Coordinates of C-alpha atoms in Angstrom, one line a residue:
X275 CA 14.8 -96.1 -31.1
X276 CA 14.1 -93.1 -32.9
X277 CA 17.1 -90.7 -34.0
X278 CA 15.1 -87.7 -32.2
X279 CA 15.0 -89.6 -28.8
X280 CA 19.0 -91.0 -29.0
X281 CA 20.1 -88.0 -28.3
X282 CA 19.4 -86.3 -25.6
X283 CA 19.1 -82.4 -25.8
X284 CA 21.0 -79.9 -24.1
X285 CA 19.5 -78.4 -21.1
X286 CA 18.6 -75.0 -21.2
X287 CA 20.3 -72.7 -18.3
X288 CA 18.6 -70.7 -15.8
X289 CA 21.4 -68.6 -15.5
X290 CA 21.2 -65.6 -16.8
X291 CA 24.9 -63.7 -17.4
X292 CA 23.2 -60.4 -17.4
X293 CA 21.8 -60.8 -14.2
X294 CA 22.9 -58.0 -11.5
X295 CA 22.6 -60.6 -8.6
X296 CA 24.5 -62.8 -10.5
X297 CA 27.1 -60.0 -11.5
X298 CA 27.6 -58.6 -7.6
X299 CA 28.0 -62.4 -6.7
X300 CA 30.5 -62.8 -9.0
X301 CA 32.2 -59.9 -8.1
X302 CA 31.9 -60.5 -4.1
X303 CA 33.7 -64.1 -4.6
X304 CA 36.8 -62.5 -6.6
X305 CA 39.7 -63.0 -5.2
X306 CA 41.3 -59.8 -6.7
X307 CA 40.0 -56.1 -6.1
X308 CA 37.5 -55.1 -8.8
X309 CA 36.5 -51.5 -9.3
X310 CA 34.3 -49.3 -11.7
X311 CA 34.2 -45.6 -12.7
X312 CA 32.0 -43.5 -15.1
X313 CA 33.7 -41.4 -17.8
X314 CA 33.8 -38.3 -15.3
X315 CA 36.5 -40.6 -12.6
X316 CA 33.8 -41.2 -10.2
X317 CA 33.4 -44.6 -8.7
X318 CA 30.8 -46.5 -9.4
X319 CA 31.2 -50.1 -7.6
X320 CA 33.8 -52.3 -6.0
X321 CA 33.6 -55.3 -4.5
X322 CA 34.8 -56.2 -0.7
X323 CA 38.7 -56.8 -2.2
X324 CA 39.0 -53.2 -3.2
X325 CA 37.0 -51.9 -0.1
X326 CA 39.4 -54.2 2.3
X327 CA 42.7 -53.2 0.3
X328 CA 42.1 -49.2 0.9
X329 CA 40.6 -49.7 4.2
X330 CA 37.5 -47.6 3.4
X331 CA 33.4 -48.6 3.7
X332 CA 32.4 -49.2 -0.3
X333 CA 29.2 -47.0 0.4
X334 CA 31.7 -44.0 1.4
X335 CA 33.4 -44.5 -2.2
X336 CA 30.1 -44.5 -4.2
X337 CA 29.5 -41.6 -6.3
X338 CA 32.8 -39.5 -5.4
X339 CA 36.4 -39.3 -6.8
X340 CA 39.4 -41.1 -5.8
X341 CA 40.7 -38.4 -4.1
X342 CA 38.1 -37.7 -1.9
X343 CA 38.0 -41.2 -0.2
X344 CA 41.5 -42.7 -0.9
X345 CA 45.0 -41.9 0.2
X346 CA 46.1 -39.4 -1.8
X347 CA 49.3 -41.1 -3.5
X348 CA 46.8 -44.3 -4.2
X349 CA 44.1 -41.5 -5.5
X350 CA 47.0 -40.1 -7.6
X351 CA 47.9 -43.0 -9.3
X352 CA 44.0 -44.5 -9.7
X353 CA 42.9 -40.7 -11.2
X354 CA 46.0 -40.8 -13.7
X355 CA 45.1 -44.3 -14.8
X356 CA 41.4 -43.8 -15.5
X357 CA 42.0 -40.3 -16.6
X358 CA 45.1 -42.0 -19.1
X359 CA 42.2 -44.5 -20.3
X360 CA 39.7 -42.3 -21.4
X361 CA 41.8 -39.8 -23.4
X362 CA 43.1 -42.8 -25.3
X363 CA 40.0 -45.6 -24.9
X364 CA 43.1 -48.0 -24.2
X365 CA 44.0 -50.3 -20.9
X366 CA 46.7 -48.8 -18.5
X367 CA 48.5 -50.8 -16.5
X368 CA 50.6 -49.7 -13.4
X369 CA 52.6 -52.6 -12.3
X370 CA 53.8 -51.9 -9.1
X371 CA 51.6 -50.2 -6.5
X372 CA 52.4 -50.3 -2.7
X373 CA 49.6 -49.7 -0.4
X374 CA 49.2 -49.8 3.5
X375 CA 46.6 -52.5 4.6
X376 CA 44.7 -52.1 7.9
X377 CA 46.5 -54.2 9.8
X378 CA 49.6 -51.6 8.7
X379 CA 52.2 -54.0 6.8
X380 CA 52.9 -52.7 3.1
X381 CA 51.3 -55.5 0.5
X382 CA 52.3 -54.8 -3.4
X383 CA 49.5 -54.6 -6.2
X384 CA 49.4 -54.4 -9.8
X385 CA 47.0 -52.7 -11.2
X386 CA 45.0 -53.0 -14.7
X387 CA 42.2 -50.5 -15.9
X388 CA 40.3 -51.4 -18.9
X389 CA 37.4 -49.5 -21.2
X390 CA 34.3 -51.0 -21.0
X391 CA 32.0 -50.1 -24.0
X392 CA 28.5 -50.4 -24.9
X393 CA 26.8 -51.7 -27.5
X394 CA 27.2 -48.6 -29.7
X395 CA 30.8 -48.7 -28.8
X396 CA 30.7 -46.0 -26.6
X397 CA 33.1 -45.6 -23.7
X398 CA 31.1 -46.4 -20.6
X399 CA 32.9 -47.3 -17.8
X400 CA 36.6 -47.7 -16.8
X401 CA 37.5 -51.3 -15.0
X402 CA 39.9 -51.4 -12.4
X403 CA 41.5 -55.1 -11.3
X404 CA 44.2 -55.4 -8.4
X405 CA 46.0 -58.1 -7.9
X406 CA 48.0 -59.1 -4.9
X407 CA 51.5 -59.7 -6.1
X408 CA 53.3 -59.2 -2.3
X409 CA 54.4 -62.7 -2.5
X410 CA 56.3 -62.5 -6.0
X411 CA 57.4 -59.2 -5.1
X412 CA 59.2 -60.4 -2.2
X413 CA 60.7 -63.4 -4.1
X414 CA 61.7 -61.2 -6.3
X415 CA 64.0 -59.2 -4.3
X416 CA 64.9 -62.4 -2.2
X417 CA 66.7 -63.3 -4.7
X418 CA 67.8 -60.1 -5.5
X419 CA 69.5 -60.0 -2.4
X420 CA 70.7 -63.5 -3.2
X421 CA 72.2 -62.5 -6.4
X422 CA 73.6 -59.1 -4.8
X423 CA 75.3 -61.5 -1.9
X424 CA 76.7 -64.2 -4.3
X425 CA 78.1 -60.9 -6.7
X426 CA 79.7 -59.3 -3.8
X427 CA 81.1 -62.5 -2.7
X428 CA 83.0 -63.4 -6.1
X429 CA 84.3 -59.7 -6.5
X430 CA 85.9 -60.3 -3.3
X431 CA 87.7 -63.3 -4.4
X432 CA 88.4 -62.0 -7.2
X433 CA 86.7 -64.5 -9.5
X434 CA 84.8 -63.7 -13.1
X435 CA 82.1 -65.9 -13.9
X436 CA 80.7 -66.6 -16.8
X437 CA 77.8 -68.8 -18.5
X438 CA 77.5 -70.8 -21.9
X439 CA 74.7 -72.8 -23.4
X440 CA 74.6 -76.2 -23.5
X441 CA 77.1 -76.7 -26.6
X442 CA 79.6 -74.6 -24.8
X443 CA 79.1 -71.8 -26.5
X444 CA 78.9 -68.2 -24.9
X445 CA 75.6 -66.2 -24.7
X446 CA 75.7 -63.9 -21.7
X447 CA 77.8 -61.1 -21.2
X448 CA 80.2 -61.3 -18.7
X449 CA 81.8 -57.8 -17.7
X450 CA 84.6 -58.6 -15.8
X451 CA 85.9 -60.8 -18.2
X452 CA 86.3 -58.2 -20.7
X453 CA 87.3 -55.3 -18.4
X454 CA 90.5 -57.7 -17.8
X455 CA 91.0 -58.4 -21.2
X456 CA 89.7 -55.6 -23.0
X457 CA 87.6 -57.2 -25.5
X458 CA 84.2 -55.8 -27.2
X459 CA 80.7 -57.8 -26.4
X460 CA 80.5 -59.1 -29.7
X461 CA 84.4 -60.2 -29.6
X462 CA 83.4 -61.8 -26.4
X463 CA 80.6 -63.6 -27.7
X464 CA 82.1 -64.9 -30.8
X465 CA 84.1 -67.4 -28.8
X466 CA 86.3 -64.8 -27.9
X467 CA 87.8 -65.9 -24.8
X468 CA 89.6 -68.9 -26.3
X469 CA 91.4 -65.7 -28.3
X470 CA 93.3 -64.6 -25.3
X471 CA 94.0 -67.6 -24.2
X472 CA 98.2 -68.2 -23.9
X473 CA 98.5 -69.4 -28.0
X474 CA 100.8 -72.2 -26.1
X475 CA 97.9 -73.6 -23.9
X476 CA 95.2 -72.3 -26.4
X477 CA 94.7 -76.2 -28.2
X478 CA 95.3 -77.8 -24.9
X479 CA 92.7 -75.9 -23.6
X480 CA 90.1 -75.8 -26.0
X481 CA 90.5 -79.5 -25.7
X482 CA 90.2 -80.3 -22.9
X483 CA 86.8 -77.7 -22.9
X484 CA 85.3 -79.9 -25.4
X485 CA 86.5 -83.3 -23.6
X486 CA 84.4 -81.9 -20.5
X487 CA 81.3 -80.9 -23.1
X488 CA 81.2 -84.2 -24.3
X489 CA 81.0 -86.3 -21.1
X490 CA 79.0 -83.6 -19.1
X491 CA 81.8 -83.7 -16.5
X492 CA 83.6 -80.6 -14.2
X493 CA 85.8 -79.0 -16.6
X494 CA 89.1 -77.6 -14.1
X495 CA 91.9 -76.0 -15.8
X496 CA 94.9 -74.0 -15.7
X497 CA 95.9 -71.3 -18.2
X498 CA 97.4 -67.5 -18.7
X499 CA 95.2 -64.8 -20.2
X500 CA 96.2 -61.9 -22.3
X501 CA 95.2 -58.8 -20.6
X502 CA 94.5 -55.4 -22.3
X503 CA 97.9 -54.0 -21.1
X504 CA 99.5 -57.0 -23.2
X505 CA 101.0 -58.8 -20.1
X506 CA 99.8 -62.1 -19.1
X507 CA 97.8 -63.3 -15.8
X508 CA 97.6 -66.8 -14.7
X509 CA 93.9 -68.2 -14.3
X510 CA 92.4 -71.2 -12.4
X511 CA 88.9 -72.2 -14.4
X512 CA 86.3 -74.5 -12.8
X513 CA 82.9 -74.9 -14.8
X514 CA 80.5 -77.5 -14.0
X515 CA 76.7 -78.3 -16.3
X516 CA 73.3 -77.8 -15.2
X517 CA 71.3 -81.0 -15.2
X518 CA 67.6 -80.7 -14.9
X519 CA 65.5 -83.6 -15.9
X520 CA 68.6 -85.5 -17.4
X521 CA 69.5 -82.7 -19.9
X522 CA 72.1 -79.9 -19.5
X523 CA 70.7 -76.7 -19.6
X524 CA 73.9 -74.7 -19.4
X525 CA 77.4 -74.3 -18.1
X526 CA 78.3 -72.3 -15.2
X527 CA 82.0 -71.3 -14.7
X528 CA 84.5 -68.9 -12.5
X529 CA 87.8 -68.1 -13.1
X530 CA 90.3 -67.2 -10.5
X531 CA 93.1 -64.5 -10.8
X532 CA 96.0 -66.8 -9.1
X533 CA 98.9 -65.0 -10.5
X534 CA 100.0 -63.5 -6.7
X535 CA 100.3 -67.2 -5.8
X536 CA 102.1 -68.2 -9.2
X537 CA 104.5 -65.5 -9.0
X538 CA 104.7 -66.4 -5.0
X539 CA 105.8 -69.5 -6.1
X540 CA 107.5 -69.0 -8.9
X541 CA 110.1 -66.8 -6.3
X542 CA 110.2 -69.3 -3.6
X543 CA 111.6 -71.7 -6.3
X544 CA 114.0 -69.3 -7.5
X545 CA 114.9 -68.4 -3.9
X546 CA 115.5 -72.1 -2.9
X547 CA 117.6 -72.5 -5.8
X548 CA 119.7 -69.4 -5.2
X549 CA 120.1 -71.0 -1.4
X550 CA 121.4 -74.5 -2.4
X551 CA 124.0 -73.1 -4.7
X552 CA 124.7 -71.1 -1.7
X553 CA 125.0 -74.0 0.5
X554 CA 126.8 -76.2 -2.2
X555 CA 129.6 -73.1 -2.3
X556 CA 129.2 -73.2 1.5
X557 CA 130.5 -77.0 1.6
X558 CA 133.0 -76.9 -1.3
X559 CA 134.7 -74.1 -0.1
X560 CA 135.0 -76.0 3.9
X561 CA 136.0 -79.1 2.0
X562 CA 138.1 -76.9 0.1
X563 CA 139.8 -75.3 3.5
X564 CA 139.8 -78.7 5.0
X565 CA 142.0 -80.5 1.9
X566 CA 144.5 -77.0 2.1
X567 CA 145.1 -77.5 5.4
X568 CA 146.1 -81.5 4.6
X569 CA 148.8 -80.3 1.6
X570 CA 152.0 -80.8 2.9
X571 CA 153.6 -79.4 -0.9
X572 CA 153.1 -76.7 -3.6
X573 CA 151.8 -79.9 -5.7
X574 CA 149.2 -81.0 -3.4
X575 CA 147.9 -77.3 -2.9
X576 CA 147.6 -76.6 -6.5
X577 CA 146.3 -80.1 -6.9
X578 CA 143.4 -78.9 -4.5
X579 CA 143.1 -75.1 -5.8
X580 CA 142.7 -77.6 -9.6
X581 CA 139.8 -79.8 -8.4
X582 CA 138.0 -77.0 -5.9
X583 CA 137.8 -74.6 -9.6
X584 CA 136.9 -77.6 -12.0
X585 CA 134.2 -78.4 -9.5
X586 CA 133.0 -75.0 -9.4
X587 CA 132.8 -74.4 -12.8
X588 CA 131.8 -78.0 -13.7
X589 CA 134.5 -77.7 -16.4
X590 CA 135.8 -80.9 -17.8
X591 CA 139.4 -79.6 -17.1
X592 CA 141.4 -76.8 -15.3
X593 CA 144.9 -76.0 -14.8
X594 CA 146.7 -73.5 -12.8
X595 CA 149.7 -71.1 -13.7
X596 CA 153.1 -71.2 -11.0
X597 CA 155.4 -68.2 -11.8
X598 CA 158.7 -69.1 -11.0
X599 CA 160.3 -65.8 -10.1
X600 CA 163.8 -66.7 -10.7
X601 CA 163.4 -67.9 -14.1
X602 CA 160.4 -65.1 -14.7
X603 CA 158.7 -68.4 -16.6
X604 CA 154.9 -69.9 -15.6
X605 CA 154.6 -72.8 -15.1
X606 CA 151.5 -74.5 -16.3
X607 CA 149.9 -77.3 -14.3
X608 CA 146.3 -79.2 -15.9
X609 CA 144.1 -81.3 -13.9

């Protein structure tokens, strides 16, 4: 076999890219809205996209400005555009573009206009190309709703959250955090929160951060942070990683503002303390009453007044002073 015949030759298209039939084809299967206008704004062509997003007959837009056929804040923004691309033979783009469709719900576009020269280079047409971004728009502000809901929500508990990369180390900014503690951004970012961090639980707590780093495990923690008034606030920390596809991603933590319940506490302690040393008086002074009224002599009363202060004072001795009147002596008597 020949080396002409083994291999076969390419086959010669019918298709011809210049064709007009071929072009309007093209331009009626689009799934975005395509447009054309000559140097002087008027338009030239669309396909049935355009003509079904503003709702108006493509032979009624033929040959006549924007604003003669289109709503006039959509003609605005179209005349601007193409207007904006011929003084500066550059694209335009305007992102965001809400129009009314027939059936009267509101659909987002984004719009793009291009030159389109000839072979001399000469500026002869202006391109238009919509595309229907209703869907993405309205994720978009789903979740900024979400995000809205879920800030409101931790302002209310009074939390501060705050994000690291993988290693631990911090890369967003997180406000809160630093109107509390009055640190700069680039304080913050250098590590910054370990710095006002109690210097008593500051090595416990860095780590126990990197013990929680290491095995990719819930890092929860107690610790005081030095505010910018100089005092101290107690914190409770819970941070947990961000698997996806095996790997951590990044950390996500919130600290919460518990000093209320630590002083809270903190009182109650003090308070039960106070009232057992109450009650403790409370019984040695009735045991007290109750061993006086068994003394039958001066010895056993002083004997009782001896033990009663000793007890009191949790001295290791006492005594007590008699003043014998007749003699004008004291008489000392240890217990």
């Amino acid at each position: 076999m020949s080396a002409e015949t083994s291999v076969p030759r390419p086959r010669e298209s019918d298709v011809d890219v210049s064709d007009s039939a071929l072009f309007k084809g093209m331009l009626s299967e689009a799934e975005f809205a395509f447009a054309f206008f000559d140097a002087d704004s008027r338009i030239q062509r669309v396909n049935d996209v355009f003509s079904d997003v503003v709702n108006v007959p493509a032979d009624r837009m033929v040959g006549r400005p924007p604003v003669e056929v289109l709503a006039a804040d959509l003609s605005q923004i179209i005349t601007h555009a193409v207007q904006a691309v011929i003084e500066s033979d550059a694209p335009v783009t305007e992102g965001r573009v809400r129009v009314r469709s027939a059936e009267g719900d509101t659909r987002h576009w984004s719009l793009s206009f291009s030159p389109v020269h000839d072979d001399a280079g000469e500026l002869r047409a202006i391109a238009l190309v919509g595309l229907d971004v209703t869907e993405s728009r309205q994720t978009e502000e789903a979740l900024r709703r979400s995000e809205e809901r879920y800030r409101s929500l931790v302002e209310a508990q009074s939390q501060l959250v705050w994000i690291t990369s993988p290693t631990g180390a911090v890369v967003e900014d997180a406000p809160q955090w630093r109107a509390i503690t009055g640190q700069g951004l680039e304080e913050y970012l250098a590590s910054g929160w370990l710095e006002v961090v109690h210097p008593e639980e500051r090595q416990q707590t860095e780590e126990a951060w990197r013990e929680a780093l290491r095995g990719r495990t819930m890092f929860e923690w107690n610790y005081r942070v030095r505010t910018r008034a100089s005092g101290y606030r107690h914190f409770e920390v819970r941070a947990v990683p961000i698997i996806r596809h095996g790997r951590v991603v990044e950390w996500v933590g919130a600290n919460t503002d518990v000093t209320p319940q630590r002083e809270a506490e903190e009182m109650r302690g003090r308070l039960t303390d106070q009232l057992g040393a109450a009650a403790l008086r409370t019984a040695r002074l009735q045991g007290a009453t109750a061993m006086l009224a068994e003394a039958l002599t001066v010895e056993q009363v002083v004997q009782v007044i001896i033990d009663v202060g000793r007890t009191a004072l949790a001295a290791d001795r006492s005594a007590v002073a008699l003043l014998d009147t007749d003699r004008a002596a004291l008489k000392l008597i240890n217990g």
